[in-house]
Coordinates of C-alpha atoms in Angstrom, one line a residue:
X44 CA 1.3 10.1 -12.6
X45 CA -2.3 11.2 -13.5
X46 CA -3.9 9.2 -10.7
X47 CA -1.7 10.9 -8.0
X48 CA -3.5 14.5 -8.2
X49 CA -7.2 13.2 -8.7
X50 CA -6.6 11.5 -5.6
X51 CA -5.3 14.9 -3.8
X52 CA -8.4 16.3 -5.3
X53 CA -11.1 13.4 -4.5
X54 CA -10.0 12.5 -1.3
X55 CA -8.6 14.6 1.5
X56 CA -7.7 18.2 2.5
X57 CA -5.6 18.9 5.4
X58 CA -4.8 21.9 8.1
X59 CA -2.7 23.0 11.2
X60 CA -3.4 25.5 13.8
X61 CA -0.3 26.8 16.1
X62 CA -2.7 28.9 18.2
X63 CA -5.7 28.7 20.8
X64 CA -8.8 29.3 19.2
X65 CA -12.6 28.0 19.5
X66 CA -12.7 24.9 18.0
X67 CA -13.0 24.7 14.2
X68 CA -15.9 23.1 12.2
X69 CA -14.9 21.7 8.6
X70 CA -15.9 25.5 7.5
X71 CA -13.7 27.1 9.5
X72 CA -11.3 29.3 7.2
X73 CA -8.2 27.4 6.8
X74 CA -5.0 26.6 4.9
X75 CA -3.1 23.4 4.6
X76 CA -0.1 22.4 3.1
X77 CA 1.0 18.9 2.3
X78 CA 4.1 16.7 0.9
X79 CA 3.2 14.1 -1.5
X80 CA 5.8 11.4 -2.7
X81 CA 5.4 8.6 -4.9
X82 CA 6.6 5.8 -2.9
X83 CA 10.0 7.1 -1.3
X84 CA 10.0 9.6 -3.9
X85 CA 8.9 12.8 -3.4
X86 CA 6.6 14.3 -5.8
X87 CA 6.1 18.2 -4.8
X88 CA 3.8 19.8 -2.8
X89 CA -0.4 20.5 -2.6
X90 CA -2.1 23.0 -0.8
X91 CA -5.8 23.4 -0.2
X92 CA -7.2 26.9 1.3
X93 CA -10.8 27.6 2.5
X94 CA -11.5 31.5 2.8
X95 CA -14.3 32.9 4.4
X96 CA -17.5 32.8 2.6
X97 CA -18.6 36.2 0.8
X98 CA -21.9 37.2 0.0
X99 CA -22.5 33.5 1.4
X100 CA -21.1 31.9 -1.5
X101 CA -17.8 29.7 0.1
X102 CA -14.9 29.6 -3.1
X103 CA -12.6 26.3 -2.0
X104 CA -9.2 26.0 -3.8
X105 CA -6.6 23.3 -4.5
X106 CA -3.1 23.8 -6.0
X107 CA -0.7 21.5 -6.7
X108 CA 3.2 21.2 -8.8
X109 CA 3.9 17.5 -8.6
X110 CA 7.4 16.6 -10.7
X111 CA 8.8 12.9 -11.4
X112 CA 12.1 12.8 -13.0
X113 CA 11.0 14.6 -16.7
X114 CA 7.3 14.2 -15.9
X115 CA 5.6 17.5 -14.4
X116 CA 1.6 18.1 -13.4
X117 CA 0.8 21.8 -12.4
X118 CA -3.6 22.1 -11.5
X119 CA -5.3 24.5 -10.1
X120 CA -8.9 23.7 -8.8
X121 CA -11.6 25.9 -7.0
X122 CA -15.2 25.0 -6.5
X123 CA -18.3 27.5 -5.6
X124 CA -20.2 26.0 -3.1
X125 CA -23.3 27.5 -0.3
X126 CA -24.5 25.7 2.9
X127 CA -27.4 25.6 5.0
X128 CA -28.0 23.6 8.3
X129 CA -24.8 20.9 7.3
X130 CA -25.9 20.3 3.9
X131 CA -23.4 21.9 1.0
X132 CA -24.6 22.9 -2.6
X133 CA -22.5 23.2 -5.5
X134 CA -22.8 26.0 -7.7
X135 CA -19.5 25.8 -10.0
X136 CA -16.1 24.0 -10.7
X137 CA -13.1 24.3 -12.7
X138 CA -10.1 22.5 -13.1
X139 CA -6.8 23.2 -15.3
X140 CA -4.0 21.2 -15.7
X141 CA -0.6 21.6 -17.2
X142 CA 2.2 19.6 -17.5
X143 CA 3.8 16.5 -19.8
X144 CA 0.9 15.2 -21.3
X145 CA -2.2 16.9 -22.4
X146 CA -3.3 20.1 -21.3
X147 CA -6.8 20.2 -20.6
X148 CA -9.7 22.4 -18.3
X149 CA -12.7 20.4 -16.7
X150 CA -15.3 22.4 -15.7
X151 CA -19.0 21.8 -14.3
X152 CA -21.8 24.3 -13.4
X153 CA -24.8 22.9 -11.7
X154 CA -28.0 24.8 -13.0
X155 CA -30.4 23.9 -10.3
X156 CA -33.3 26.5 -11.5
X157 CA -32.8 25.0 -15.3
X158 CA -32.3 21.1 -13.5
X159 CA -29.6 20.8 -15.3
X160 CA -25.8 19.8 -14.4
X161 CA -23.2 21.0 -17.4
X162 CA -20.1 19.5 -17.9
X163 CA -16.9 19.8 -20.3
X164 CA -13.8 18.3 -19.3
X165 CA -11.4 18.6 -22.6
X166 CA -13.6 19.7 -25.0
X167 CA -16.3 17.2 -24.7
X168 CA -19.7 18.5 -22.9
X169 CA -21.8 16.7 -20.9
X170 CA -25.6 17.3 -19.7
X171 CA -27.0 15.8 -16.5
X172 CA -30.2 15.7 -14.7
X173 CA -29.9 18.3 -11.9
X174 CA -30.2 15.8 -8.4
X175 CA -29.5 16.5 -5.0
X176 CA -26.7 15.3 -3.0
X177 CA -24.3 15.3 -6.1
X178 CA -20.9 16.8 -5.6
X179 CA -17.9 18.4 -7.4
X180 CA -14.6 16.2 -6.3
X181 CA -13.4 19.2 -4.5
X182 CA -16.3 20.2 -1.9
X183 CA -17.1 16.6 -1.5
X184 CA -14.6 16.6 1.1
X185 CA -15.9 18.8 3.4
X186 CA -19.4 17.3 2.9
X187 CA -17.5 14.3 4.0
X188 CA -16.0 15.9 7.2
X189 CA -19.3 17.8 8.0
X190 CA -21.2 13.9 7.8
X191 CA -18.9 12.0 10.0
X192 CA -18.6 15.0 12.8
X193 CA -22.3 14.3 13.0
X194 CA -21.4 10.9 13.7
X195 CA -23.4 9.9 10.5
X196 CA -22.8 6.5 9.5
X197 CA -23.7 5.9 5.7
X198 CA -21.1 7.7 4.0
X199 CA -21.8 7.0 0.6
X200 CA -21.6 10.1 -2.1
X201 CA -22.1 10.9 -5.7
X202 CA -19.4 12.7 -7.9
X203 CA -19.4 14.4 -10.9
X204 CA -16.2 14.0 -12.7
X205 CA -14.4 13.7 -16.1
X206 CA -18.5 14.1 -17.9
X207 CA -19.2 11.1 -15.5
X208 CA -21.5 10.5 -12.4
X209 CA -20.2 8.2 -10.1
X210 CA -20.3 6.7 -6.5
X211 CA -18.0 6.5 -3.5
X212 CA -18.3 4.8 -0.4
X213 CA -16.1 5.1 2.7
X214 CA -15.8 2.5 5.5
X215 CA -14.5 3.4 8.7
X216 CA -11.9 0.6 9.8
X217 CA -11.3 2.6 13.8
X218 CA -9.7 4.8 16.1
X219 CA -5.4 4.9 15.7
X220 CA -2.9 6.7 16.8
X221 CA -1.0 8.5 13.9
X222 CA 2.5 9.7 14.4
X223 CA 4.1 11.6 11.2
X224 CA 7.1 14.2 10.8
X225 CA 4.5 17.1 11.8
X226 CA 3.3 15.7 15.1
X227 CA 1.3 12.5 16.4
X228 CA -2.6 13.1 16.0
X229 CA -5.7 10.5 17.2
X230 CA -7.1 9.3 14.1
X231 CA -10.2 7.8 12.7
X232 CA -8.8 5.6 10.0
X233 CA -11.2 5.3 7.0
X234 CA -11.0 2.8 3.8
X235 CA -12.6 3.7 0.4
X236 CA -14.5 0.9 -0.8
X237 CA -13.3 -1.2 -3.9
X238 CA -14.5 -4.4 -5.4
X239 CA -11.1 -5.1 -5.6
X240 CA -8.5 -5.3 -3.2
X241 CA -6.1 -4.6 -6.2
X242 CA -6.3 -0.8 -5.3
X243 CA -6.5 0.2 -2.1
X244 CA -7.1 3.9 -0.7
X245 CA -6.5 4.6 3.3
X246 CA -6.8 7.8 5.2
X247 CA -6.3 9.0 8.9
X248 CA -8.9 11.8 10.3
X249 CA -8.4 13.6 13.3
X250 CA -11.7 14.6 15.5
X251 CA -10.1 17.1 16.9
X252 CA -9.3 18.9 14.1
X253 CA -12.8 19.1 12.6
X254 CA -12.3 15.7 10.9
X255 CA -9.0 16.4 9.2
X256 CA -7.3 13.9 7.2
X257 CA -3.9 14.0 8.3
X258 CA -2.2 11.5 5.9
X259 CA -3.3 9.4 3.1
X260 CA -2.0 6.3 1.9
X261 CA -2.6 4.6 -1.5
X262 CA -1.8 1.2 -2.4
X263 CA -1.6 -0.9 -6.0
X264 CA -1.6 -4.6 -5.8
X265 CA -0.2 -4.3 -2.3
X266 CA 2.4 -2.1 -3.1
X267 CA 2.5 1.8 -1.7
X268 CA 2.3 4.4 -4.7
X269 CA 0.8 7.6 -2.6
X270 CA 1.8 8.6 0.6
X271 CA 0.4 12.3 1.3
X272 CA 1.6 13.7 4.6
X273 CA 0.5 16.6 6.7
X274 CA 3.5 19.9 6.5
X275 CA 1.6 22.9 8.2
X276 CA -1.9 23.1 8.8
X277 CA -4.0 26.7 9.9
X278 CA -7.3 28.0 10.9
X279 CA -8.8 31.7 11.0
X280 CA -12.0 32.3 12.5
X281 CA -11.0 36.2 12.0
X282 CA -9.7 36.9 8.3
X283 CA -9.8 35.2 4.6
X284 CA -6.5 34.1 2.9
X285 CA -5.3 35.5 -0.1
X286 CA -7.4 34.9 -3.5
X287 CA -7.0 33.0 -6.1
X288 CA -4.5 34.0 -9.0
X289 CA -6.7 35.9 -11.0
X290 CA -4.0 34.6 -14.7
X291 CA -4.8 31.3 -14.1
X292 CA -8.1 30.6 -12.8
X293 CA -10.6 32.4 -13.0
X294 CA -14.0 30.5 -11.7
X295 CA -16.6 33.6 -12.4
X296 CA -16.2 32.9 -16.6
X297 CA -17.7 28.7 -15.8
X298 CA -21.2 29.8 -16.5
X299 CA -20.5 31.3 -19.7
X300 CA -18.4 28.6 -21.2
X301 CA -20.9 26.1 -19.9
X302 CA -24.4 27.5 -20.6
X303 CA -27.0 26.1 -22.9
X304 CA -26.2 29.5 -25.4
X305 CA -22.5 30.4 -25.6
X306 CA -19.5 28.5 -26.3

C-alpha cells in the first residue's frame, strides 16, 4: 500500500482541457484528477494542481485518499520550485501522510546560498551537498515534461527522497494510441529503467497535451498492481486554482523546521 502513492508522487501528473485555448506548456496552470485502483480494485482518487506562479515562485501540489478494505493513506504534498529558460529549481518540499500505519512529514529545503540540501523525513535529518539538477519527487515531473517537449533524449534525473539521493532513468519504448474511459489520446509510451524486470513501471504521454501522462501502469513479477487512469484534466492560461489548505499543509514553516539553527 505504501508503494502505490510514491509512485503517484514520483511519476506522473495528469490534466484535461474541455476548451480552445493556446496550446499549454508543462507550466501552464492546470488541474488534474485521476482514479487509481490496485489491480481491479479501486483505491480512491489523486489530484495534482499547478497554479500560476506568484512573485515567480511556482507552489505545485498533490493530494491523494487512497482506501483498501481497512487500510487508508491520506498525503498531501506541495513543492516550491522557480524556472528560468526550461531549467526548474527547487526551493522547498513537504510531505504528510496519514493513514494505517505510521504517520510521518518528509520535508526538504534546498539552501543553494549555504550549498546545502536539508532533509527530515520522520524525524531523522539529513545534510547534502547542494548540486544542480537535483529534484524534489514532485517537480521532477514537470522537469521531465519540459525535457522531452524539447525532444531531449537523456532523460536521466536525480531525486531527493526519504534522506536519500537517488537516480532515475526513463526509456522511451514509442508512439501508441491510448484509449481509456476519458477519451483516446496519441501517446509516447515511456519505461523506467530497472535492473530487474521483477518491477516494472509504464506510462503513456500525450504531445499534445504538453507531455501529459495520461495513464500509468505498474507491474510486480508480471503481475499489474497500479493502474492510474486519466478522470478530468484542465488548463488556465487566465486564473490560479484554489490554495492549498492552510490546516494541513503549510509549506512557508519548511525553512524553519529544517535550518541549521531551529528545530
Amino acid at each position: 500500500m505504501r508503494t502505490v502513492p510514491a509512485l503517484l508522487v514520483s511519476i506522473s501528473a495528469l490534466t484535461h482541457s474541455v476548451f480552445a485555448m493556446a496550446t499549454p506548456t508543462p507550466l501552464t496552470p492546470q488541474t488534474a484528477e485521476y482514479q487509481v485502483n490496485y489491480g481491479d480494485i479501486q483505491l480512491g482518487k489523486a489530484k495534482y494542481v499547478l497554479p500560476s506562479a506568484e512573485n515567480g515562485v511556482f507552489k505545485y501540489r498533490f493530494d491523494s485518499d487512497l482506501s483498501l478494505l481497512l487500510l487508508t493513506d491520506v498525503r498531501h504534498v506541495q513543492s516550491e520550485f522557480t524556472q528560468e529558460e526550461g531549467q526548474l529549481t527547487p526551493l522547498r518540499y513537504l510531505q504528510q501522510r496519514k493513514g494505517v500505519g505510521p504517520n510521518y512529514t518528509e520535508q526538504t529545503a534546498f539552501a543553494k546560498a549555504q550549498g546545502f540540501i536539508h532533509t527530515r523525513y520522520k524525524d531523522e535529518k539529513g545534510k547534502f551537498p547542494y548540486e544542480d539538477g537535483i529534484f524534489d519527487p514532485l517537480m521532477v515531473q514537470l522537469q521531465f515534461r519540459l525535457d522531452i517537449s524539447k525532444g531531449k533524449e537523456v532523460l536521466d534525473y536525480k531525486m531527493i527522497k526519504d534522506n536519500e539521493v537517488d537516480d532515475y532513468k526513463f526509456h522511451v519504448i514509442g508512439k501508441e494510441r491510448m484509449t481509456i474511459e476519458s477519451g483516446s489520446y496519441d501517446t509516447v509510451k515511456i519505461e523506467v529503467i530497472r535492473d530487474s524486470k521483477k518491477r516494472q513501471t509504464f506510462f503513456w504521454m500525450a504531445p499534445d497535451l504538453a507531455y501529459l501522462p495520461v495513464r500509468l501502469s505498474h507491474f510486480e513479477k508480471g503481475n499489474k498492481q497500479l493502474d492510474i487512469k486519466l478522470l478530468t484534466y484542465h488548463f488556465d492560461e487566465a486564473q490560479a486554482v484554489e490554495p492549498a489548505p492552510t490546516e494541513t499543509l503549510v509549506p512557508q514553516a519548511a525553512p524553519k523546521l529544517l535550518g541549521t539553527g531551529e528545530n
